[in-house]
Tab-separated table of C-alpha atoms in Angstrom:
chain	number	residue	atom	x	y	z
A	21	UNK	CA	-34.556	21.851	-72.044
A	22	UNK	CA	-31.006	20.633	-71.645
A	23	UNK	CA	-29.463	23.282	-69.430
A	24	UNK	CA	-32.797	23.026	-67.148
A	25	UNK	CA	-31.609	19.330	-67.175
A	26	UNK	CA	-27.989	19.621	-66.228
A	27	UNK	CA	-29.184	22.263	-63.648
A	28	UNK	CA	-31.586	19.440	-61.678
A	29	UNK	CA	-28.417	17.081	-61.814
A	30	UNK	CA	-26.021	19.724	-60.223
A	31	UNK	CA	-28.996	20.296	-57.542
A	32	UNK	CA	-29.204	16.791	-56.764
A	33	UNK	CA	-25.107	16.109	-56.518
A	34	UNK	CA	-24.907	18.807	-53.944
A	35	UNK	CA	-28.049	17.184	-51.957
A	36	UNK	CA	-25.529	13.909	-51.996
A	37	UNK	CA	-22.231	15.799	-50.577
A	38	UNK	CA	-24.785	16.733	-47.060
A	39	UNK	CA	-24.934	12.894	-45.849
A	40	UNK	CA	-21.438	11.967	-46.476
A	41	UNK	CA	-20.219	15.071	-44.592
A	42	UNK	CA	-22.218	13.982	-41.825
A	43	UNK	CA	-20.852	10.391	-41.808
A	44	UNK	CA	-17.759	11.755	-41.827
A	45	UNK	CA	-18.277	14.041	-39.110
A	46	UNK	CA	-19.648	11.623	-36.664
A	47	UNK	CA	-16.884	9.227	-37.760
A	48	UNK	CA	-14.578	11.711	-36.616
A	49	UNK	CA	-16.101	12.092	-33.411
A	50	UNK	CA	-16.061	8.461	-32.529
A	51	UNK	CA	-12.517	8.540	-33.207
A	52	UNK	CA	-11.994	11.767	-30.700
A	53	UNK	CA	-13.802	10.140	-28.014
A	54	UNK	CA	-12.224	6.947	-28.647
A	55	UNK	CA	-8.615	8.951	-28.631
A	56	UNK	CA	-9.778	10.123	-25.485
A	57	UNK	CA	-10.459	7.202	-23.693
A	58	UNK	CA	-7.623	5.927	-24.861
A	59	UNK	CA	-5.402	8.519	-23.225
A	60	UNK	CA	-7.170	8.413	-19.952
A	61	UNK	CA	-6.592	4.370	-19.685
A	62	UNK	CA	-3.119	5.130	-20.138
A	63	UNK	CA	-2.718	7.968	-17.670
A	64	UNK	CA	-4.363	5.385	-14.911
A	65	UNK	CA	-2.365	2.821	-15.743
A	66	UNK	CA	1.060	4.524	-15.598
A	67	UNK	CA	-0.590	5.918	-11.952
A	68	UNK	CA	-1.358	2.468	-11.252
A	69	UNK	CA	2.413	1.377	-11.881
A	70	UNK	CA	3.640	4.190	-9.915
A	71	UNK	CA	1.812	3.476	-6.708
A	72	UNK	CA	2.405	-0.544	-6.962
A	73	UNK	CA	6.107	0.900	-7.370
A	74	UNK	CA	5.605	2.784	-4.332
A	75	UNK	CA	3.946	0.252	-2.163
A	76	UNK	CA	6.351	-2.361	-3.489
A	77	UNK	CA	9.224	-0.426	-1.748
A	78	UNK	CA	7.611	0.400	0.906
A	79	UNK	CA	6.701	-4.165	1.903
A	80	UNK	CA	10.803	-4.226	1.527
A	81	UNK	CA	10.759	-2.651	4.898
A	82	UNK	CA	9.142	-6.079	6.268
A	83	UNK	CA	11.879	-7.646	4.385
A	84	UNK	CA	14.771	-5.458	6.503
A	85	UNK	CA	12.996	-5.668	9.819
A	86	UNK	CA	13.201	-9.532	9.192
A	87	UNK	CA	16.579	-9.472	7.917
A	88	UNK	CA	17.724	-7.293	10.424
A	89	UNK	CA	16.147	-9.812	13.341
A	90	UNK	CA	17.332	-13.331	11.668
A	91	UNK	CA	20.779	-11.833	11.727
A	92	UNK	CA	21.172	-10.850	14.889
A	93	UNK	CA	19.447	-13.372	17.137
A	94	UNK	CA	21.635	-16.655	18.148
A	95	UNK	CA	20.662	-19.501	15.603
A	96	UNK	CA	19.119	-21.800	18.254
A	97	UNK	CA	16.373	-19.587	18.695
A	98	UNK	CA	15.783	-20.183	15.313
A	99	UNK	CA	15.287	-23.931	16.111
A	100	UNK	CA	11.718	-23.155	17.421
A	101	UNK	CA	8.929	-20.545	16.554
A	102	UNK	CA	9.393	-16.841	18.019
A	103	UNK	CA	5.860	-15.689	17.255
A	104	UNK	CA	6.500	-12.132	18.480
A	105	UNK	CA	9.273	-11.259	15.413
A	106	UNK	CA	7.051	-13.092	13.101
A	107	UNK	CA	9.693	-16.398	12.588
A	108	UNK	CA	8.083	-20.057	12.149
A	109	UNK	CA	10.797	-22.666	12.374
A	110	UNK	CA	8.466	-25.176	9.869
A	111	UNK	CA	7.450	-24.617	6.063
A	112	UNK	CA	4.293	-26.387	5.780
A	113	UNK	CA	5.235	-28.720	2.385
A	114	UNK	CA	1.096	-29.304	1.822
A	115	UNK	CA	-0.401	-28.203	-1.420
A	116	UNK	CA	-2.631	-25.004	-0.887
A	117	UNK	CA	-0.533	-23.673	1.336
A	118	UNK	CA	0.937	-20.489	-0.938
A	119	UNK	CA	0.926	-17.317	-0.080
A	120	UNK	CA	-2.811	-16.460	-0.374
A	121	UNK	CA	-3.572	-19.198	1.928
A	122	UNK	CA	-4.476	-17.536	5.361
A	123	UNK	CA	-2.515	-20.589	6.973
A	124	UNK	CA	0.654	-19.408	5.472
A	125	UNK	CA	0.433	-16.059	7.313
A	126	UNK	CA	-0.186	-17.705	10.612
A	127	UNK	CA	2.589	-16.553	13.099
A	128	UNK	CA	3.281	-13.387	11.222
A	129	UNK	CA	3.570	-9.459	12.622
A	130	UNK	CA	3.741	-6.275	11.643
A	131	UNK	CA	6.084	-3.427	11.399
A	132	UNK	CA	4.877	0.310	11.439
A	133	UNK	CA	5.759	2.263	8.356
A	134	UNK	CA	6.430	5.863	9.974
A	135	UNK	CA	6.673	7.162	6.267
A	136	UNK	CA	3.442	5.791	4.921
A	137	UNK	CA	1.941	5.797	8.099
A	138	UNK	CA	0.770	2.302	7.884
A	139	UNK	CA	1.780	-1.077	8.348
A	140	UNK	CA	3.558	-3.995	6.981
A	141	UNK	CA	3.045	-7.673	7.382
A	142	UNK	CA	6.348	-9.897	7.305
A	143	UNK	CA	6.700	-13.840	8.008
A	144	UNK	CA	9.977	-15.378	7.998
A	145	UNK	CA	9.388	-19.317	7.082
A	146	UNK	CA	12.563	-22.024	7.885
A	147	UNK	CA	12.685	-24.330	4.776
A	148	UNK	CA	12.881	-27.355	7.499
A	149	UNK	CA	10.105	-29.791	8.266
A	150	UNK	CA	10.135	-30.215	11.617
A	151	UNK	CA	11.495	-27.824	14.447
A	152	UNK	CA	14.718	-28.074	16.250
A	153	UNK	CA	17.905	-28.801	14.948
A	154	UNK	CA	18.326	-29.187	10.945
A	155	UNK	CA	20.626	-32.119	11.637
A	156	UNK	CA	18.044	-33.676	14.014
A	157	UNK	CA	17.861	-37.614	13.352
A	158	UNK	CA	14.842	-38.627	15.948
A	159	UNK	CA	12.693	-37.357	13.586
A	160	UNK	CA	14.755	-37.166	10.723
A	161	UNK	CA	14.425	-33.298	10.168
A	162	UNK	CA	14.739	-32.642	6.064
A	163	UNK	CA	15.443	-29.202	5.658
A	164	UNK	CA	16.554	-27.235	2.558
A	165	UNK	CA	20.365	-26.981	2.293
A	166	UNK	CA	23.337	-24.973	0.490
A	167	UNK	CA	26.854	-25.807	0.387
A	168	UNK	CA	28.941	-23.140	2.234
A	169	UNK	CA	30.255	-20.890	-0.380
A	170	UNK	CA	34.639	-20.859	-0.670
A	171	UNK	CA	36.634	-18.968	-1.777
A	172	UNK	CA	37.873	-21.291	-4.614
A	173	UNK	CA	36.652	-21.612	-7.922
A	174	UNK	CA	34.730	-24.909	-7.487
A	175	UNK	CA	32.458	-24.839	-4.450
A	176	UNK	CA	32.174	-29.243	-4.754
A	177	UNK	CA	34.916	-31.458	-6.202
A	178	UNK	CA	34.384	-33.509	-9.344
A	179	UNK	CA	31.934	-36.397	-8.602
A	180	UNK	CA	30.601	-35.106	-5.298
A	181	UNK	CA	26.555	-34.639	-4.848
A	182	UNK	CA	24.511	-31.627	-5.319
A	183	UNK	CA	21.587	-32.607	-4.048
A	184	UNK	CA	20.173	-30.391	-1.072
A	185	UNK	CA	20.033	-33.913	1.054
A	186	UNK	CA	23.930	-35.230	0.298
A	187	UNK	CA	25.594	-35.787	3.216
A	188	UNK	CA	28.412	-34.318	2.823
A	189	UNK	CA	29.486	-30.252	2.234
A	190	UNK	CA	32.216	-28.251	2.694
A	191	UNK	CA	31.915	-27.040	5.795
A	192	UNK	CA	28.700	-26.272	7.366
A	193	UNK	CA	25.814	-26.049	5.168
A	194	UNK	CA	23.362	-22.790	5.076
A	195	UNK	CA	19.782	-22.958	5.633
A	196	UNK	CA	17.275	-21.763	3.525
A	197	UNK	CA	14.818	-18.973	5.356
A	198	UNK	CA	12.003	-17.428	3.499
A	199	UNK	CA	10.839	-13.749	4.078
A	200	UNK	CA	7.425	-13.113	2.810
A	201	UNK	CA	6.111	-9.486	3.270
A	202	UNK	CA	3.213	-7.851	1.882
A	203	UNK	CA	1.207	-4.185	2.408
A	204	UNK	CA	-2.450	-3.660	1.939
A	205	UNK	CA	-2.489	-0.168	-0.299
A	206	UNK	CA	-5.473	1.935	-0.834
A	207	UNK	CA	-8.119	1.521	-3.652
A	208	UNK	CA	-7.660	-2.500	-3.321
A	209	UNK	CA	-3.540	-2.443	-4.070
A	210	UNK	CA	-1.810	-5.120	-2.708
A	211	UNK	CA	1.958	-5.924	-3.021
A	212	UNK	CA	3.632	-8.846	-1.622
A	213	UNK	CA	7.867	-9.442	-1.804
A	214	UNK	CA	9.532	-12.568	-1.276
A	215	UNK	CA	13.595	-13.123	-0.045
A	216	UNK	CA	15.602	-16.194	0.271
A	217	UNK	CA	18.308	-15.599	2.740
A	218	UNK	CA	20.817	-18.612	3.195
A	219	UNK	CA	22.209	-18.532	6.470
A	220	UNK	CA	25.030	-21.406	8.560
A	221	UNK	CA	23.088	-22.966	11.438
């Protein structure tokens, strides 16, 4: 009577050991395919930071083309817009008007990307509020302004003013011009870049 006891006991221990195994099992699996997702979120995301990467270097060639163009024309054609390089002599100093505004791209162009074979969209912007001359006084044109850099240690004396509207600098001041260049990607990738070059008028 006791060992037939002892033997239904042993028989019903092993029946307990089948349904833990098989929690454990599909705990296991939940962790694989888990693991597994896991992995392929990061393999798109490092592809995803390799192609903004790539499409990041490839809207600094709007930046050049610009760069290239603001340097090289005389500085009063800069006084008024050039709409074929893509140059608007005004910042518009409204709210709403950032850069995914449609506004802010009016006046831009584009510049073909030979390498990419496909195209880049650059606007310069003047930091001035009105067109013509940044010194103008009928309108009073307010434009953003940088003291001339000097070769001496202390680009202002002690006590003079900062501000971008003081009257006085040393020398001719440096206008503020702002590139803005983006590139429409594949599978919805957009990248846009931004420059502030500071040139004398």
């Amino acid at each position: 009577m006791t060992r037939m006891t002892h033997t239904r006991d042993f028989m019903h221990q092993r029946g307990v050991a089948l349904p833990v195994m098989l929690i454990m099992l599909v705990v296991m699996m939940v962790s694989s395919i888990y693991l597994l997702r896991s992995t392929n979120s990061t393999a798109l995301t490092t592809s995803n930071l390799a192609h903004e990467d790539a499409l990041s270097k490839a809207a600094d060639l709007g930046i050049h083309a610009a760069y290239d163009w603001l340097s090289s024309v005389p500085k009063s054609t800069l006084y008024n817009d050039v709409p074929a390089a893509g140059y608007v002599a005004t910042i518009n100093p409204g709210a709403g008007q950032g850069v995914s505004n449609p506004a802010f791209w009016q006046g831009s162009t584009t510049v073909w990307d030979a390498n990419r074979r496909d195209q880049v969209e650059y606007v310069i912007h003047r930091m001035c509020q009105f067109a013509g001359a940044y010194n103008a006084v009928n309108p009073a044109n307010n434009c953003t302004l940088t003291a001339a850099r000097q070769n001496v240690q202390a680009r202002t004396r002690v006590g003079d003013s900062l501000a971008s509207d003081a009257p006085a600098y040393q020398g001719k001041p440096q206008l503020h011009y702002v590139i803005t260049a983006r590139i429409a990607g594949p599978r919805g990738g957009n990248v846009m870049n931004q420059a502030v070059v500071m040139m004398g008028p």
